[in-house]
mmCIF file of C-alpha atoms in Angstrom:
data_model
loop_
_atom_site.group_PDB
_atom_site.id
_atom_site.type_symbol
_atom_site.label_atom_id
_atom_site.label_comp_id
_atom_site.label_asym_id
_atom_site.label_seq_id
_atom_site.Cartn_x
_atom_site.Cartn_y
_atom_site.Cartn_z
ATOM 1 C CA MET A 2 78.731 43.391 102.244
ATOM 2 C CA SER A 3 76.534 44.593 105.259
ATOM 3 C CA HIS A 4 73.535 41.642 105.518
ATOM 4 C CA LEU A 5 70.747 44.943 106.570
ATOM 5 C CA PRO A 6 70.789 48.372 104.325
ATOM 6 C CA GLN A 7 71.285 51.300 105.437
ATOM 7 C CA ILE A 8 67.997 53.936 105.647
ATOM 8 C CA ASP A 9 67.441 55.974 102.650
ATOM 9 C CA TYR A 10 66.470 59.380 104.112
ATOM 10 C CA ASP A 11 64.409 59.974 101.024
ATOM 11 C CA THR A 12 62.239 57.392 101.653
ATOM 12 C CA ALA A 13 62.253 56.917 105.316
ATOM 13 C CA SER A 14 59.253 57.360 107.540
ATOM 14 C CA GLN A 15 59.440 60.784 109.707
ATOM 15 C CA GLU A 16 59.814 59.335 112.837
ATOM 16 C CA VAL A 17 63.166 58.151 110.801
ATOM 17 C CA ARG A 18 64.300 61.265 109.498
ATOM 18 C CA ALA A 19 63.296 62.720 112.652
ATOM 19 C CA ALA A 20 66.070 60.331 114.468
ATOM 20 C CA HIS A 21 68.347 61.015 111.877
ATOM 21 C CA ASP A 22 67.992 64.946 112.211
ATOM 22 C CA GLU A 23 68.435 65.098 115.635
ATOM 23 C CA GLU A 24 71.308 62.724 115.382
ATOM 24 C CA ILE A 25 72.959 65.373 113.105
ATOM 25 C CA ARG A 26 72.070 67.920 115.075
ATOM 26 C CA LEU A 27 73.582 66.677 118.656
ATOM 27 C CA ARG A 28 76.672 64.844 116.950
ATOM 28 C CA ALA A 29 77.278 66.259 113.502
ATOM 29 C CA ARG A 30 78.181 63.089 112.060
ATOM 30 C CA MET A 31 76.165 60.272 111.139
ATOM 31 C CA THR A 32 77.902 56.652 110.733
ATOM 32 C CA ASN A 33 77.264 53.611 108.671
ATOM 33 C CA MET A 34 76.114 51.510 111.924
ATOM 34 C CA LYS A 35 73.691 54.726 112.689
ATOM 35 C CA ARG A 36 72.342 54.628 109.221
ATOM 36 C CA THR A 37 71.203 51.140 109.822
ATOM 37 C CA LEU A 38 70.321 51.273 112.861
ATOM 38 C CA LEU A 39 67.880 53.844 112.325
ATOM 39 C CA HIS A 40 65.677 51.395 110.921
ATOM 40 C CA SER A 41 64.624 51.124 114.502
ATOM 41 C CA PRO A 42 64.668 54.429 115.887
ATOM 42 C CA VAL A 43 64.283 52.777 119.723
ATOM 43 C CA ALA A 44 67.045 50.896 118.682
ATOM 44 C CA HIS A 45 69.242 53.659 117.211
ATOM 45 C CA ARG A 46 68.607 55.075 120.666
ATOM 46 C CA ILE A 47 69.074 52.341 122.972
ATOM 47 C CA TYR A 48 72.582 52.338 121.184
ATOM 48 C CA ALA A 49 72.977 56.399 121.409
ATOM 49 C CA GLU A 50 73.045 55.857 125.581
ATOM 50 C CA TRP A 51 76.637 55.228 125.452
ATOM 51 C CA PHE A 52 76.960 59.336 125.184
ATOM 52 C CA THR A 53 74.356 59.284 128.118
ATOM 53 C CA LEU A 54 76.888 56.807 129.778
ATOM 54 C CA ARG A 55 79.869 58.766 128.855
ATOM 55 C CA ALA A 56 79.028 62.048 129.940
ATOM 56 C CA GLU A 57 78.190 60.036 133.289
ATOM 57 C CA LEU A 58 81.725 58.896 133.361
ATOM 58 C CA ASP A 59 83.361 62.537 132.208
ATOM 59 C CA PRO A 60 84.349 63.968 135.730
ATOM 60 C CA VAL A 61 86.019 60.901 136.514
ATOM 61 C CA VAL A 62 87.226 59.047 133.262
ATOM 62 C CA SER A 63 88.852 61.164 130.623
ATOM 63 C CA ASP A 64 88.240 60.765 126.996
ATOM 64 C CA ARG A 65 92.090 59.185 125.931
ATOM 65 C CA GLU A 66 91.055 56.569 129.183
ATOM 66 C CA ILE A 67 87.689 55.869 127.789
ATOM 67 C CA TRP A 68 89.016 55.905 124.260
ATOM 68 C CA ILE A 69 91.481 53.193 125.789
ATOM 69 C CA PHE A 70 88.812 51.321 127.391
ATOM 70 C CA SER A 71 86.722 51.064 124.154
ATOM 71 C CA HIS A 72 89.531 50.184 122.231
ATOM 72 C CA ALA A 73 90.345 47.628 124.545
ATOM 73 C CA ILE A 74 86.721 45.920 124.056
ATOM 74 C CA SER A 75 86.635 46.663 120.579
ATOM 75 C CA LYS A 76 89.956 44.441 119.905
ATOM 76 C CA ALA A 77 88.906 41.818 122.283
ATOM 77 C CA ALA A 78 85.047 41.652 120.767
ATOM 78 C CA LYS A 79 87.592 41.729 116.841
ATOM 79 C CA SER A 80 85.089 44.930 115.367
ATOM 80 C CA LYS A 81 87.121 46.460 112.955
ATOM 81 C CA ILE A 82 84.731 49.302 112.724
ATOM 82 C CA ALA A 83 84.739 49.634 116.302
ATOM 83 C CA ILE A 84 88.986 49.442 116.631
ATOM 84 C CA THR A 85 89.391 51.798 113.716
ATOM 85 C CA PHE A 86 86.572 54.922 115.420
ATOM 86 C CA PHE A 87 88.878 54.590 118.414
ATOM 87 C CA ARG A 88 92.264 54.440 116.596
ATOM 88 C CA ARG A 89 91.079 57.459 114.852
ATOM 89 C CA ALA A 90 90.378 59.373 117.896
ATOM 90 C CA LEU A 91 93.362 58.126 119.621
ATOM 91 C CA ILE A 92 95.463 59.204 116.580
ATOM 92 C CA ASN A 93 93.830 62.543 116.224
ATOM 93 C CA LYS A 94 95.051 63.441 119.845
ATOM 94 C CA GLY A 95 98.409 62.362 118.994
ATOM 95 C CA SER A 96 99.071 59.187 120.039
ATOM 96 C CA ASP A 97 99.929 56.201 118.090
ATOM 97 C CA PRO A 98 97.722 52.941 118.952
ATOM 98 C CA ASP A 99 99.980 50.632 118.274
ATOM 99 C CA ALA A 100 102.824 51.767 121.003
ATOM 100 C CA LEU A 101 100.370 53.403 124.013
ATOM 101 C CA ALA A 102 102.326 54.172 127.099
ATOM 102 C CA LEU A 103 99.751 53.495 129.411
ATOM 103 C CA SER A 104 98.955 55.154 132.604
ATOM 104 C CA GLU A 105 98.372 53.110 135.481
ATOM 105 C CA ALA A 106 94.301 54.360 135.059
ATOM 106 C CA GLU A 107 94.336 53.523 131.262
ATOM 107 C CA ALA A 108 96.020 49.897 131.817
ATOM 108 C CA LEU A 109 93.744 49.493 134.756
ATOM 109 C CA LEU A 110 90.820 49.857 132.190
ATOM 110 C CA ASP A 111 92.420 48.592 129.391
ATOM 111 C CA ALA A 112 92.553 45.587 131.501
ATOM 112 C CA PHE A 113 88.896 45.146 132.607
ATOM 113 C CA GLY A 114 87.365 45.942 129.068
ATOM 114 C CA ARG A 115 89.508 43.084 127.581
ATOM 115 C CA ALA A 116 88.320 41.012 130.447
ATOM 116 C CA ILE A 117 84.682 41.603 130.191
ATOM 117 C CA VAL A 118 84.960 40.610 126.471
ATOM 118 C CA ALA A 119 87.093 37.221 127.233
ATOM 119 C CA ASP A 120 84.625 36.269 130.042
ATOM 120 C CA SER A 121 82.360 38.206 131.499
ATOM 121 C CA ASN A 122 81.822 35.716 134.317
ATOM 122 C CA ALA A 123 85.492 35.606 135.312
ATOM 123 C CA VAL A 124 87.110 39.146 135.399
ATOM 124 C CA PRO A 125 89.865 38.298 137.927
ATOM 125 C CA ALA A 126 89.148 39.452 141.712
ATOM 126 C CA GLU A 127 92.643 41.085 141.544
ATOM 127 C CA LEU A 128 91.257 43.204 138.885
ATOM 128 C CA TRP A 129 87.861 44.106 140.794
ATOM 129 C CA ALA A 130 89.794 45.029 144.259
ATOM 130 C CA ARG A 131 92.251 47.589 142.046
ATOM 131 C CA LEU A 132 89.328 48.958 140.065
ATOM 132 C CA LYS A 133 87.377 49.594 143.637
ATOM 133 C CA LYS A 134 90.482 51.289 144.910
ATOM 134 C CA ARG A 135 90.229 53.864 142.051
ATOM 135 C CA TYR A 136 86.805 54.664 141.506
ATOM 136 C CA GLU A 137 83.580 54.748 143.315
ATOM 137 C CA THR A 138 80.749 52.308 142.882
ATOM 138 C CA LYS A 139 78.414 54.541 140.719
ATOM 139 C CA ALA A 140 81.372 54.986 138.584
ATOM 140 C CA LEU A 141 81.994 51.011 138.375
ATOM 141 C CA VAL A 142 78.572 51.058 137.575
ATOM 142 C CA ASP A 143 78.502 53.432 134.772
ATOM 143 C CA LEU A 144 81.671 51.862 133.304
ATOM 144 C CA VAL A 145 80.135 48.217 133.174
ATOM 145 C CA ALA A 146 77.408 49.928 131.654
ATOM 146 C CA PHE A 147 79.017 51.157 129.171
ATOM 147 C CA ALA A 148 80.783 48.230 128.316
ATOM 148 C CA GLY A 149 77.860 46.620 127.701
ATOM 149 C CA ILE A 150 76.907 49.123 125.187
ATOM 150 C CA MET A 151 80.478 49.405 123.711
ATOM 151 C CA LEU A 152 80.482 45.538 123.398
ATOM 152 C CA ALA A 153 76.668 45.728 121.789
ATOM 153 C CA THR A 154 77.828 48.060 119.355
ATOM 154 C CA ALA A 155 81.100 45.913 118.334
ATOM 155 C CA VAL A 156 78.863 43.054 118.364
ATOM 156 C CA PHE A 157 76.331 44.800 115.665
ATOM 157 C CA ASN A 158 78.721 46.085 113.448
ATOM 158 C CA ASN A 159 80.093 42.465 113.338
ATOM 159 C CA VAL A 160 76.998 40.284 112.945
ATOM 160 C CA VAL A 161 75.360 42.745 110.601
ATOM 161 C CA GLU A 162 78.723 43.254 108.647
ATOM 162 C CA VAL A 163 78.217 46.997 108.698
ATOM 163 C CA GLU A 164 79.844 48.386 106.224
ATOM 164 C CA PHE A 165 83.169 49.967 106.944
ATOM 165 C CA ASP A 166 82.958 53.885 107.062
ATOM 166 C CA PRO A 167 85.044 55.670 104.371
ATOM 167 C CA GLU A 168 86.185 58.652 106.256
ATOM 168 C CA LEU A 169 88.086 55.680 109.153
ATOM 169 C CA GLU A 170 89.554 53.949 106.174
ATOM 170 C CA ALA A 171 93.038 56.380 106.484
ATOM 171 C CA PHE A 172 93.217 54.798 110.732
ATOM 172 C CA ALA A 173 92.838 51.240 110.096
ATOM 173 C CA GLU A 174 95.233 48.848 111.335
ATOM 174 C CA GLY A 175 97.824 48.910 109.045
ATOM 175 C CA ALA A 176 96.848 51.625 106.784
ATOM 176 C CA GLY A 177 99.941 53.428 107.338
ATOM 177 C CA PRO A 178 100.535 56.749 108.858
ATOM 178 C CA ALA A 179 97.323 58.816 109.113
#
């Protein structure tokens, strides 16, 4: 059971309702995490910057690459909701997240995501060297910032014990074919 409730739209303040409605307008969905974050529209807005950074990375990092990066961070952080969110993205595009054949770029991002969570003070120099060969400095700044928001998302879900979104259940690890 979640430590914090989700907002009740009917009794929420006008500010919370406006933030809710804007989220629906922009992304056409409302997750349990977002419903919880919306108790603070500022916190919700900060976490939603994930989408802004994703857009910045779009020209150099494909959707599949960002899903693999995010999935690696989520797995390393042991965040069931975040893991399953990216499993769904991969499955819906025809990939098996339990048997991914990774490209060189995907393997690099997977390793980077896991290294960030394992010990952000000790990302291996060899990994940094490979990243610097593949990406320009701006992309690396955006990747690290994106990873920070992704990790913050995992931490929020874990600490609060946000209720698992029912629409994700079919995509959870061990759930069988989706």
